Amino acid sequence: MNNFFNANLAEVDSIVAGAISDETNRQANGLELIASENFVSEAVLQAMGSVFTNKYAEGYPGKRYYGGCEFADVVEQLAIDRAKEIFGAEHANVQPHSGAQANMSVFLASLNHGDKILGMNLSHGGHLTHGHPMNFSGINFEVSDYGVSRETETIDYDELQRIAEEKRPKMIVCGASAYPRTIDFQRIGEIARSIGAIVMADIAHIAGLVAVGLHPSPVPHCEFVTTTTHKTLRGPRGGLIMCREESAKAIDKAVFPGVQGGPLVHIISAKAVAFGEALREDFKAYQQQVLDNAKVLAATLQTEGLRIVSGGTDNHLMLVDVFAGGKGITGKVAEKALDAVHITVNKNTIPFDTNSPFTASGIRLGTPALTTRGMKEDEMRTIGKLIAAILREPESEEVKTKVKNEVTELAAKFSLYAHRSAGKIGSISAG
Ligand code: DSN
C-alpha cells in the first residue's frame, strides 16, 4: 500500500505521465495566443494538485454537511474575502466549477423558466451561455439579442436601448468572449433600469483588467457579476459569482444545491492563492503590460496589411479579419497554418460573418499568456510579423520552416515551468 501513496505518476501510468510531459513541452516551446488562456503560477498549480481533492465539503464555510471541513473552511473563506476585496463586491460565491455553471446559477437564482433575456449575439462576440439556442440559456428562456454596429463594429448602445424597450427582457446579459473594446457597463445598467430589468455582467475575459482598474467595473451597475478565474485573472480553471448582499442567499442556494453538489476544494484553494496574487502590486503592472502588448501586436498586424475588427483593441484581445471579404484565407486555414509553426490561436467569427463558425473569417488573438512569460512590446512586434508572414503564404514550406525556427528561438528565451519539463513530472512533490 505504501507504494500507492509514494509512487510517482511516471512509474504508475506512463501514458498519462507522457501526455502531461508532452503538454508541458508544447506549452513551453510554442507561442500561446488564445485570448482565454494563461499560465498559472507554480503556487496555484501546487494548490490545485493538493490533498483537498479528497475532501467533500457540501455547504458553505461554517455550515457544512460533512465533518472534517475546518481546513476547507479556511481556504474557501479566504477565497471569498479576497474576491470581495479585489472587486469591491458585497458577496462572492467561489464554488462554481466553471463560468457556464456560474451563469447557470445566476439564471436559476433570478429567473423563471420561459422568462425573457437579452444577450449579446454570439457571432458579435457574445457567449454560448448568454442565450444560444443549443445552450441551457437558449433552451430555457426566451432570448433576444443585440450586437455591434456594422460601421464601427462596436456595441450599438442606442440599438440595445431600442431592443430592450421593444422586448422588455427580465434580464440583460452583457460581457463577451470576443469583443476587443471597452464595455460601457454604466450605460447598460441605465438601459436596464429604464425598463425595470436586472443585469448580469459576465466578465470572464476582462476580469484581470477589471481587478486592477484598467477596465471599468460592472460591480456598481449590475446586480450580478460572473467570471471565470483562469483567463486574465490567471487562476485555476473555475468560476466565481459576485452580487449584492440582498441576493447572497439566493445565489448560494442556486450554486448549491441548485446547480452543483460538492465543491472542488482543491480548486477553491488555488482560487484563494490566485486572488492573493491578484491583490499584489505586480499584478497591476502585469495587466498594464497585457494591454500594452495587445496594442503593439494589433498595430504591427495592421502595418503588415491585416484588418483588425473595429480598428484596434482596448483590452487583451483582438480579432483579425483574415478572410478580407474573400481576398484572404479562412479562419480555419489560418488557425491550422499557425498551429503548424507552433503559434496557437483560434478561428473566430467576425461580426456579420459570411462564413460558418466552423470556418470563420477571423482569428482571435490575446496577449495574457505571452505576457505572463515576460514578453513585451519588442516580442509582440516580432510575433506580429511572423503571424503576417504565415497568413500571407500559408502553404509555403520555406516560410513555415523559417517561422517555426524563430518561434522556437523566441520561446526558448522565456522559460516556462522549466522544472516540470520532460521526465520530471512524477517527481513534483510539493502539495
Ligand atoms: N471558451 C472561452 C473562450 O475561449 O473565450 C469562453 O468560455
Coordinates of C-alpha atoms and ligand atoms in Angstrom, one line a residue:
M1 CA 0.0 0.0 0.0
N2 CA 2.9 2.3 0.7
N3 CA 3.6 2.5 -2.9
F4 CA 0.1 3.7 -3.6
F5 CA 0.9 7.0 -1.7
N6 CA 4.6 7.3 -2.7
A7 CA 5.0 6.2 -6.3
N8 CA 5.5 8.9 -8.9
L9 CA 3.0 9.3 -11.7
A10 CA 5.6 8.3 -14.3
E11 CA 6.0 4.9 -12.6
V12 CA 2.3 4.3 -12.2
D13 CA 1.0 5.4 -15.5
S14 CA 3.5 6.2 -18.2
I15 CA 0.8 7.1 -20.8
V16 CA -0.7 9.9 -18.7
A17 CA 2.7 11.0 -17.5
G18 CA 3.9 11.1 -21.1
A19 CA 0.9 13.2 -22.2
I20 CA 1.5 15.6 -19.3
S21 CA 5.1 15.9 -20.2
D22 CA 4.3 16.4 -23.9
E23 CA 1.8 19.1 -23.0
T24 CA 4.3 20.8 -20.7
N25 CA 6.8 20.9 -23.6
R26 CA 4.1 22.1 -26.1
Q27 CA 3.2 25.0 -23.8
A28 CA 6.9 25.9 -23.3
N29 CA 8.0 25.5 -26.9
G30 CA 5.2 27.4 -28.6
L31 CA 3.6 30.8 -28.6
E32 CA 0.2 30.8 -26.8
L33 CA -2.1 33.5 -28.2
I34 CA -5.5 32.0 -27.4
A35 CA -7.1 35.0 -25.6
S36 CA -8.9 33.0 -23.0
E37 CA -5.7 31.1 -21.9
N38 CA -3.0 31.9 -19.4
F39 CA -0.2 30.3 -17.4
V40 CA -0.8 29.9 -13.6
S41 CA 2.0 30.2 -11.1
E42 CA 3.7 27.2 -9.6
A43 CA 1.9 28.1 -6.3
V44 CA -1.5 27.8 -8.0
L45 CA -0.5 24.5 -9.6
Q46 CA 0.5 23.1 -6.2
A47 CA -2.7 24.1 -4.5
M48 CA -4.7 22.5 -7.4
G49 CA -2.7 19.3 -7.0
S50 CA -3.2 19.2 -3.3
V51 CA -5.0 16.7 -0.9
F52 CA -8.1 18.9 -0.8
T53 CA -9.2 16.9 -3.9
N54 CA -10.0 14.2 -1.4
K55 CA -12.5 16.3 0.6
Y56 CA -16.3 16.6 0.4
A57 CA -17.5 19.9 1.7
E58 CA -21.1 20.4 0.6
G59 CA -22.4 23.6 2.1
Y60 CA -20.5 26.8 2.9
P61 CA -17.8 27.8 5.4
G62 CA -19.2 27.1 8.9
K63 CA -22.3 25.3 7.6
R64 CA -21.3 22.0 6.0
Y65 CA -23.0 18.7 5.5
Y66 CA -19.7 16.8 6.3
G67 CA -17.3 16.6 9.1
G68 CA -13.7 17.5 8.9
C69 CA -14.2 20.7 6.9
E70 CA -12.2 23.0 9.2
F71 CA -9.4 23.5 6.7
A72 CA -11.7 23.6 3.7
D73 CA -13.4 26.5 5.5
V74 CA -10.1 28.3 5.8
V75 CA -9.4 28.2 2.1
E76 CA -13.0 28.9 1.0
Q77 CA -13.4 31.8 3.4
L78 CA -10.0 33.2 2.2
A79 CA -11.0 32.9 -1.4
I80 CA -14.4 34.7 -0.7
D81 CA -12.8 37.5 1.3
R82 CA -10.1 38.1 -1.3
A83 CA -12.6 38.0 -4.3
K84 CA -14.7 40.6 -2.5
E85 CA -11.7 42.8 -1.8
I86 CA -10.4 42.6 -5.4
F87 CA -13.7 43.6 -7.0
G88 CA -15.3 45.6 -4.2
A89 CA -18.3 43.2 -4.1
E90 CA -20.7 42.7 -1.3
H91 CA -20.9 39.0 -1.7
A92 CA -18.9 36.3 -3.5
N93 CA -19.5 32.6 -4.2
V94 CA -16.3 30.9 -5.2
Q95 CA -17.8 27.4 -5.8
P96 CA -18.9 27.4 -9.4
H97 CA -16.9 24.8 -11.3
S98 CA -16.9 26.9 -14.4
G99 CA -18.1 30.1 -15.9
A100 CA -21.1 28.3 -17.5
Q101 CA -22.1 27.0 -14.1
A102 CA -21.7 30.4 -12.6
N103 CA -24.1 31.8 -15.3
M104 CA -26.5 29.0 -14.9
S105 CA -26.6 29.7 -11.1
V106 CA -27.4 33.3 -11.7
F107 CA -30.3 32.4 -14.0
L108 CA -31.6 29.9 -11.5
A109 CA -31.5 32.4 -8.7
S110 CA -33.2 35.2 -10.6
L111 CA -35.3 33.9 -13.5
N112 CA -38.2 31.5 -14.1
H113 CA -38.4 29.1 -16.9
G114 CA -39.6 31.0 -20.0
D115 CA -38.6 34.5 -18.8
K116 CA -37.2 36.9 -21.4
I117 CA -33.4 37.6 -21.5
L118 CA -31.5 39.9 -23.9
G119 CA -27.9 38.8 -24.6
M120 CA -25.1 39.7 -27.0
N121 CA -25.1 37.8 -30.3
L122 CA -22.5 35.0 -30.2
S123 CA -21.2 36.0 -33.6
H124 CA -20.7 39.6 -32.5
G125 CA -18.6 38.4 -29.5
G126 CA -21.1 37.1 -27.0
H127 CA -21.0 33.7 -25.3
L128 CA -22.9 30.4 -25.6
T129 CA -24.4 30.8 -22.2
H130 CA -25.8 34.2 -23.0
G131 CA -28.8 32.7 -24.9
H132 CA -27.5 30.4 -27.7
P133 CA -30.4 28.2 -28.9
M134 CA -28.3 25.0 -28.2
N135 CA -27.4 26.1 -24.7
F136 CA -29.4 25.8 -21.5
S137 CA -29.8 29.6 -21.6
G138 CA -31.5 29.5 -25.0
I139 CA -33.5 26.3 -24.3
N140 CA -35.0 27.6 -21.0
F141 CA -35.5 31.3 -21.7
E142 CA -37.0 33.4 -24.4
V143 CA -33.9 35.1 -25.9
S144 CA -33.4 38.3 -27.9
D145 CA -30.0 39.6 -28.9
Y146 CA -28.1 42.7 -29.5
G147 CA -24.8 43.3 -31.3
V148 CA -22.3 45.7 -32.8
S149 CA -23.0 48.3 -35.5
R150 CA -21.9 47.4 -39.0
E151 CA -19.9 50.7 -39.3
T152 CA -17.9 50.8 -36.2
E153 CA -18.0 47.1 -35.1
T154 CA -18.6 48.3 -31.6
I155 CA -21.6 47.7 -29.4
D156 CA -24.6 49.9 -30.6
Y157 CA -26.0 51.1 -27.3
D158 CA -28.8 53.1 -28.9
E159 CA -29.9 49.9 -30.7
L160 CA -29.6 48.0 -27.4
Q161 CA -31.9 50.5 -25.7
R162 CA -34.4 50.2 -28.6
I163 CA -34.4 46.4 -28.5
A164 CA -34.7 46.4 -24.7
E165 CA -37.7 48.7 -24.9
E166 CA -39.3 46.6 -27.5
K167 CA -38.6 43.2 -26.0
R168 CA -38.9 44.1 -22.3
P169 CA -36.5 41.4 -21.0
K170 CA -36.3 40.5 -17.3
M171 CA -32.5 40.3 -17.6
I172 CA -29.9 41.9 -19.8
V173 CA -26.8 39.8 -20.2
C174 CA -23.6 41.7 -21.0
G175 CA -19.9 40.7 -21.3
A176 CA -18.3 38.9 -24.2
S177 CA -15.8 36.3 -25.4
A178 CA -14.6 38.0 -28.5
Y179 CA -15.1 41.8 -28.1
P180 CA -11.9 43.9 -28.2
R181 CA -13.4 47.2 -27.0
T182 CA -14.3 48.7 -23.6
I183 CA -17.8 47.7 -22.4
D184 CA -19.9 50.5 -21.1
F185 CA -21.5 48.8 -18.0
Q186 CA -22.8 52.0 -16.7
R187 CA -24.8 52.6 -19.9
I188 CA -26.1 49.0 -19.9
G189 CA -27.2 49.4 -16.3
E190 CA -29.1 52.6 -17.1
I191 CA -30.8 50.9 -20.1
A192 CA -31.8 48.0 -17.8
R193 CA -33.2 50.3 -15.1
S194 CA -35.1 52.3 -17.7
I195 CA -37.2 49.1 -18.5
G196 CA -37.1 47.6 -15.0
A197 CA -34.7 44.8 -15.9
I198 CA -31.8 43.4 -14.0
V199 CA -28.2 42.9 -15.4
M200 CA -25.8 40.0 -15.3
A201 CA -22.3 41.0 -16.5
D202 CA -20.0 38.1 -17.4
I203 CA -16.5 39.5 -17.2
A204 CA -14.7 36.2 -17.8
H205 CA -12.4 37.7 -20.3
I206 CA -11.6 41.0 -18.7
A207 CA -11.7 40.1 -15.0
G208 CA -8.0 40.7 -14.5
L209 CA -8.2 44.2 -16.1
V210 CA -11.3 45.0 -14.0
A211 CA -9.5 43.7 -10.9
V212 CA -6.8 46.4 -11.2
G213 CA -9.0 49.2 -12.6
L214 CA -7.8 49.0 -16.2
H215 CA -11.4 48.3 -17.4
P216 CA -14.4 50.0 -15.8
S217 CA -16.0 47.7 -13.2
P218 CA -19.6 46.4 -13.7
V219 CA -20.0 45.9 -9.9
P220 CA -21.7 49.3 -9.2
H221 CA -24.0 49.0 -12.2
C222 CA -25.0 45.3 -12.4
E223 CA -26.9 43.1 -10.0
F224 CA -24.8 40.0 -10.8
V225 CA -21.2 39.7 -12.0
T226 CA -19.8 36.4 -13.1
T227 CA -16.4 35.4 -14.2
T228 CA -14.1 32.5 -14.9
T229 CA -10.9 32.5 -12.8
H230 CA -8.5 31.2 -15.4
K231 CA -8.3 33.9 -18.1
T232 CA -6.8 37.3 -17.5
L233 CA -7.4 36.7 -13.8
R234 CA -4.7 33.9 -14.1
G235 CA -6.1 31.4 -11.6
P236 CA -7.2 27.8 -11.8
R237 CA -9.9 26.7 -14.2
G238 CA -13.2 27.7 -12.5
G239 CA -16.0 30.2 -11.9
L240 CA -16.9 33.0 -9.5
I241 CA -20.2 34.9 -8.8
M242 CA -20.5 38.3 -7.2
C243 CA -23.7 40.0 -6.2
R244 CA -25.2 42.4 -3.7
E245 CA -26.0 41.3 -0.1
E246 CA -29.7 41.2 -0.9
S247 CA -29.1 38.4 -3.5
A248 CA -26.5 36.5 -1.5
K249 CA -28.8 33.8 -0.1
A250 CA -30.4 33.2 -3.5
I251 CA -27.1 32.9 -5.2
D252 CA -25.6 30.5 -2.6
K253 CA -28.7 28.3 -2.8
A254 CA -28.6 28.3 -6.6
V255 CA -25.0 27.2 -6.7
F256 CA -25.5 24.5 -4.1
P257 CA -27.8 22.6 -4.0
G258 CA -29.3 24.2 -7.2
V259 CA -26.7 23.5 -9.8
Q260 CA -23.8 21.7 -8.1
G261 CA -23.0 19.2 -5.4
G262 CA -19.7 19.1 -3.6
P263 CA -17.4 22.0 -4.3
L264 CA -13.9 21.4 -5.7
V265 CA -12.0 22.4 -2.6
H266 CA -8.6 21.9 -4.2
I267 CA -9.6 24.4 -7.0
I268 CA -11.1 26.7 -4.4
S269 CA -7.7 26.7 -2.5
A270 CA -6.0 27.5 -5.8
K271 CA -8.5 30.4 -6.4
A272 CA -7.5 31.7 -3.0
V273 CA -3.9 31.7 -4.0
A274 CA -4.6 33.3 -7.3
F275 CA -6.8 36.0 -5.7
G276 CA -3.9 36.7 -3.3
E277 CA -1.6 37.2 -6.3
A278 CA -4.2 39.5 -7.9
L279 CA -4.1 41.7 -4.8
R280 CA -0.3 42.2 -5.2
E281 CA 1.1 45.4 -6.7
D282 CA 2.9 43.5 -9.5
F283 CA -0.5 42.2 -10.8
K284 CA -1.4 45.7 -11.9
A285 CA 1.9 46.0 -13.8
Y286 CA 1.2 42.6 -15.4
Q287 CA -2.3 43.7 -16.6
Q288 CA -0.9 47.0 -17.9
Q289 CA 1.7 45.1 -19.9
V290 CA -1.1 42.8 -21.3
L291 CA -2.8 45.9 -22.6
D292 CA 0.4 47.5 -24.0
N293 CA 1.3 44.2 -25.7
A294 CA -2.1 43.9 -27.3
K295 CA -1.9 47.4 -28.7
V296 CA 1.5 46.8 -30.2
L297 CA 0.5 43.4 -31.6
A298 CA -2.6 44.9 -33.2
A299 CA -0.7 47.8 -34.7
T300 CA 2.0 45.5 -36.1
L301 CA -0.6 43.4 -37.8
Q302 CA -2.2 46.5 -39.2
T303 CA 1.1 47.7 -40.5
E304 CA 1.5 44.3 -42.2
G305 CA -1.7 44.9 -44.0
L306 CA -4.2 42.9 -41.9
R307 CA -7.6 44.3 -41.0
I308 CA -8.3 44.4 -37.2
V309 CA -12.0 44.3 -36.4
S310 CA -13.2 47.7 -35.0
G311 CA -9.8 49.1 -35.9
G312 CA -7.9 48.1 -32.8
T313 CA -8.2 47.0 -29.2
D314 CA -8.9 48.4 -25.8
N315 CA -8.3 45.2 -23.9
H316 CA -6.3 42.0 -24.0
L317 CA -7.6 40.6 -27.3
M318 CA -8.1 41.4 -31.0
L319 CA -10.0 39.9 -33.9
V320 CA -8.1 39.7 -37.2
D321 CA -10.2 39.6 -40.3
V322 CA -8.1 37.1 -42.3
F323 CA -10.8 36.4 -44.9
A324 CA -10.9 40.1 -46.0
G325 CA -14.1 39.6 -48.0
G326 CA -12.7 36.6 -49.9
K327 CA -9.3 38.0 -50.8
G328 CA -7.6 36.2 -47.9
I329 CA -7.9 32.8 -46.2
T330 CA -10.5 31.5 -43.8
G331 CA -10.0 31.5 -40.1
K332 CA -9.9 27.7 -40.2
V333 CA -7.0 27.7 -42.6
A334 CA -5.2 30.4 -40.6
E335 CA -5.6 28.6 -37.3
K336 CA -4.1 25.4 -38.9
A337 CA -1.3 27.2 -40.6
L338 CA -0.3 29.0 -37.4
D339 CA -0.6 25.8 -35.4
A340 CA 1.9 24.1 -37.7
V341 CA 4.5 26.7 -36.7
H342 CA 3.6 26.4 -33.0
I343 CA 1.7 29.7 -32.8
T344 CA -1.6 28.8 -31.1
V345 CA -4.7 30.8 -31.9
N346 CA -8.4 30.1 -32.5
K347 CA -10.5 30.7 -35.6
N348 CA -13.4 33.1 -34.7
T349 CA -16.4 34.5 -36.5
I350 CA -16.2 38.3 -37.0
P351 CA -19.4 40.5 -36.9
F352 CA -21.7 39.9 -39.9
D353 CA -19.5 36.9 -40.9
T354 CA -20.4 35.3 -44.2
N355 CA -18.6 32.1 -43.2
S356 CA -19.9 29.5 -40.7
P357 CA -18.5 29.4 -37.2
F358 CA -16.6 26.3 -38.1
T359 CA -14.8 28.0 -41.0
A360 CA -15.0 31.7 -39.8
S361 CA -13.5 34.8 -41.4
G362 CA -11.3 35.7 -38.4
I363 CA -8.8 34.6 -35.8
R364 CA -8.8 35.8 -32.2
L365 CA -5.5 36.7 -30.6
G366 CA -4.8 37.6 -27.0
T367 CA -1.7 38.6 -25.0
P368 CA -2.3 37.4 -21.4
A369 CA -0.3 34.1 -21.7
L370 CA 2.7 35.6 -23.5
T371 CA 2.8 38.5 -21.1
T372 CA 2.9 36.1 -18.2
R373 CA 6.0 34.6 -19.8
G374 CA 7.6 38.0 -19.7
M375 CA 7.2 39.0 -23.3
K376 CA 7.0 42.8 -24.0
E377 CA 6.5 45.2 -27.0
D378 CA 9.6 44.0 -28.9
E379 CA 8.5 40.4 -28.9
M380 CA 5.0 41.5 -30.0
R381 CA 6.4 43.2 -33.0
T382 CA 8.4 40.1 -33.9
I383 CA 5.4 37.9 -33.4
G384 CA 3.1 40.1 -35.4
K385 CA 5.5 39.9 -38.3
L386 CA 5.7 36.1 -38.0
I387 CA 1.9 35.8 -38.0
A388 CA 1.6 38.0 -41.0
A389 CA 4.3 36.0 -42.9
I390 CA 2.3 32.8 -42.4
L391 CA -1.0 34.3 -43.2
R392 CA 0.4 35.7 -46.5
E393 CA 1.8 32.4 -47.6
P394 CA 0.2 29.6 -45.5
E395 CA 1.3 26.9 -48.0
S396 CA 5.0 27.9 -48.3
E397 CA 7.3 25.3 -46.7
E398 CA 10.1 27.8 -46.8
V399 CA 8.2 30.4 -44.8
K400 CA 6.9 27.7 -42.4
T401 CA 10.4 26.4 -41.6
K402 CA 11.8 29.9 -41.1
V403 CA 8.9 31.0 -38.8
K404 CA 9.0 27.7 -36.9
N405 CA 12.7 28.2 -36.1
E406 CA 12.1 31.8 -35.0
V407 CA 9.2 30.7 -32.8
T408 CA 11.4 28.0 -31.2
E409 CA 14.2 30.5 -30.6
L410 CA 11.9 33.1 -29.1
A411 CA 10.1 30.6 -26.8
A412 CA 13.4 29.3 -25.5
K413 CA 14.3 32.8 -24.2
F414 CA 11.2 32.8 -22.0
S415 CA 11.2 29.6 -20.0
L416 CA 8.0 28.1 -18.7
Y417 CA 7.7 25.5 -15.9
A418 CA 11.3 24.5 -16.6
H419 CA 11.4 22.2 -13.5
R420 CA 8.3 20.4 -14.8
S421 CA 9.9 19.6 -18.1
A422 CA 10.1 16.1 -19.6
G423 CA 10.8 13.2 -17.2
K424 CA 10.3 15.3 -14.0
I425 CA 6.5 15.4 -13.7
G426 CA 6.2 12.5 -11.3
S427 CA 8.8 14.0 -9.0
I428 CA 6.9 17.2 -8.2
S429 CA 6.2 16.5 -4.6
A430 CA 5.1 19.8 -3.2
G431 CA 1.4 19.9 -2.5
Ligands
DSN1 N1 -14.2 29.2 -24.4 C1 -14.0 30.5 -23.8 C2 -13.2 31.4 -24.7 O1 -12.3 30.9 -25.3 O2 -13.4 32.6 -24.7 C3 -15.2 31.2 -23.4 O3 -15.9 30.3 -22.5

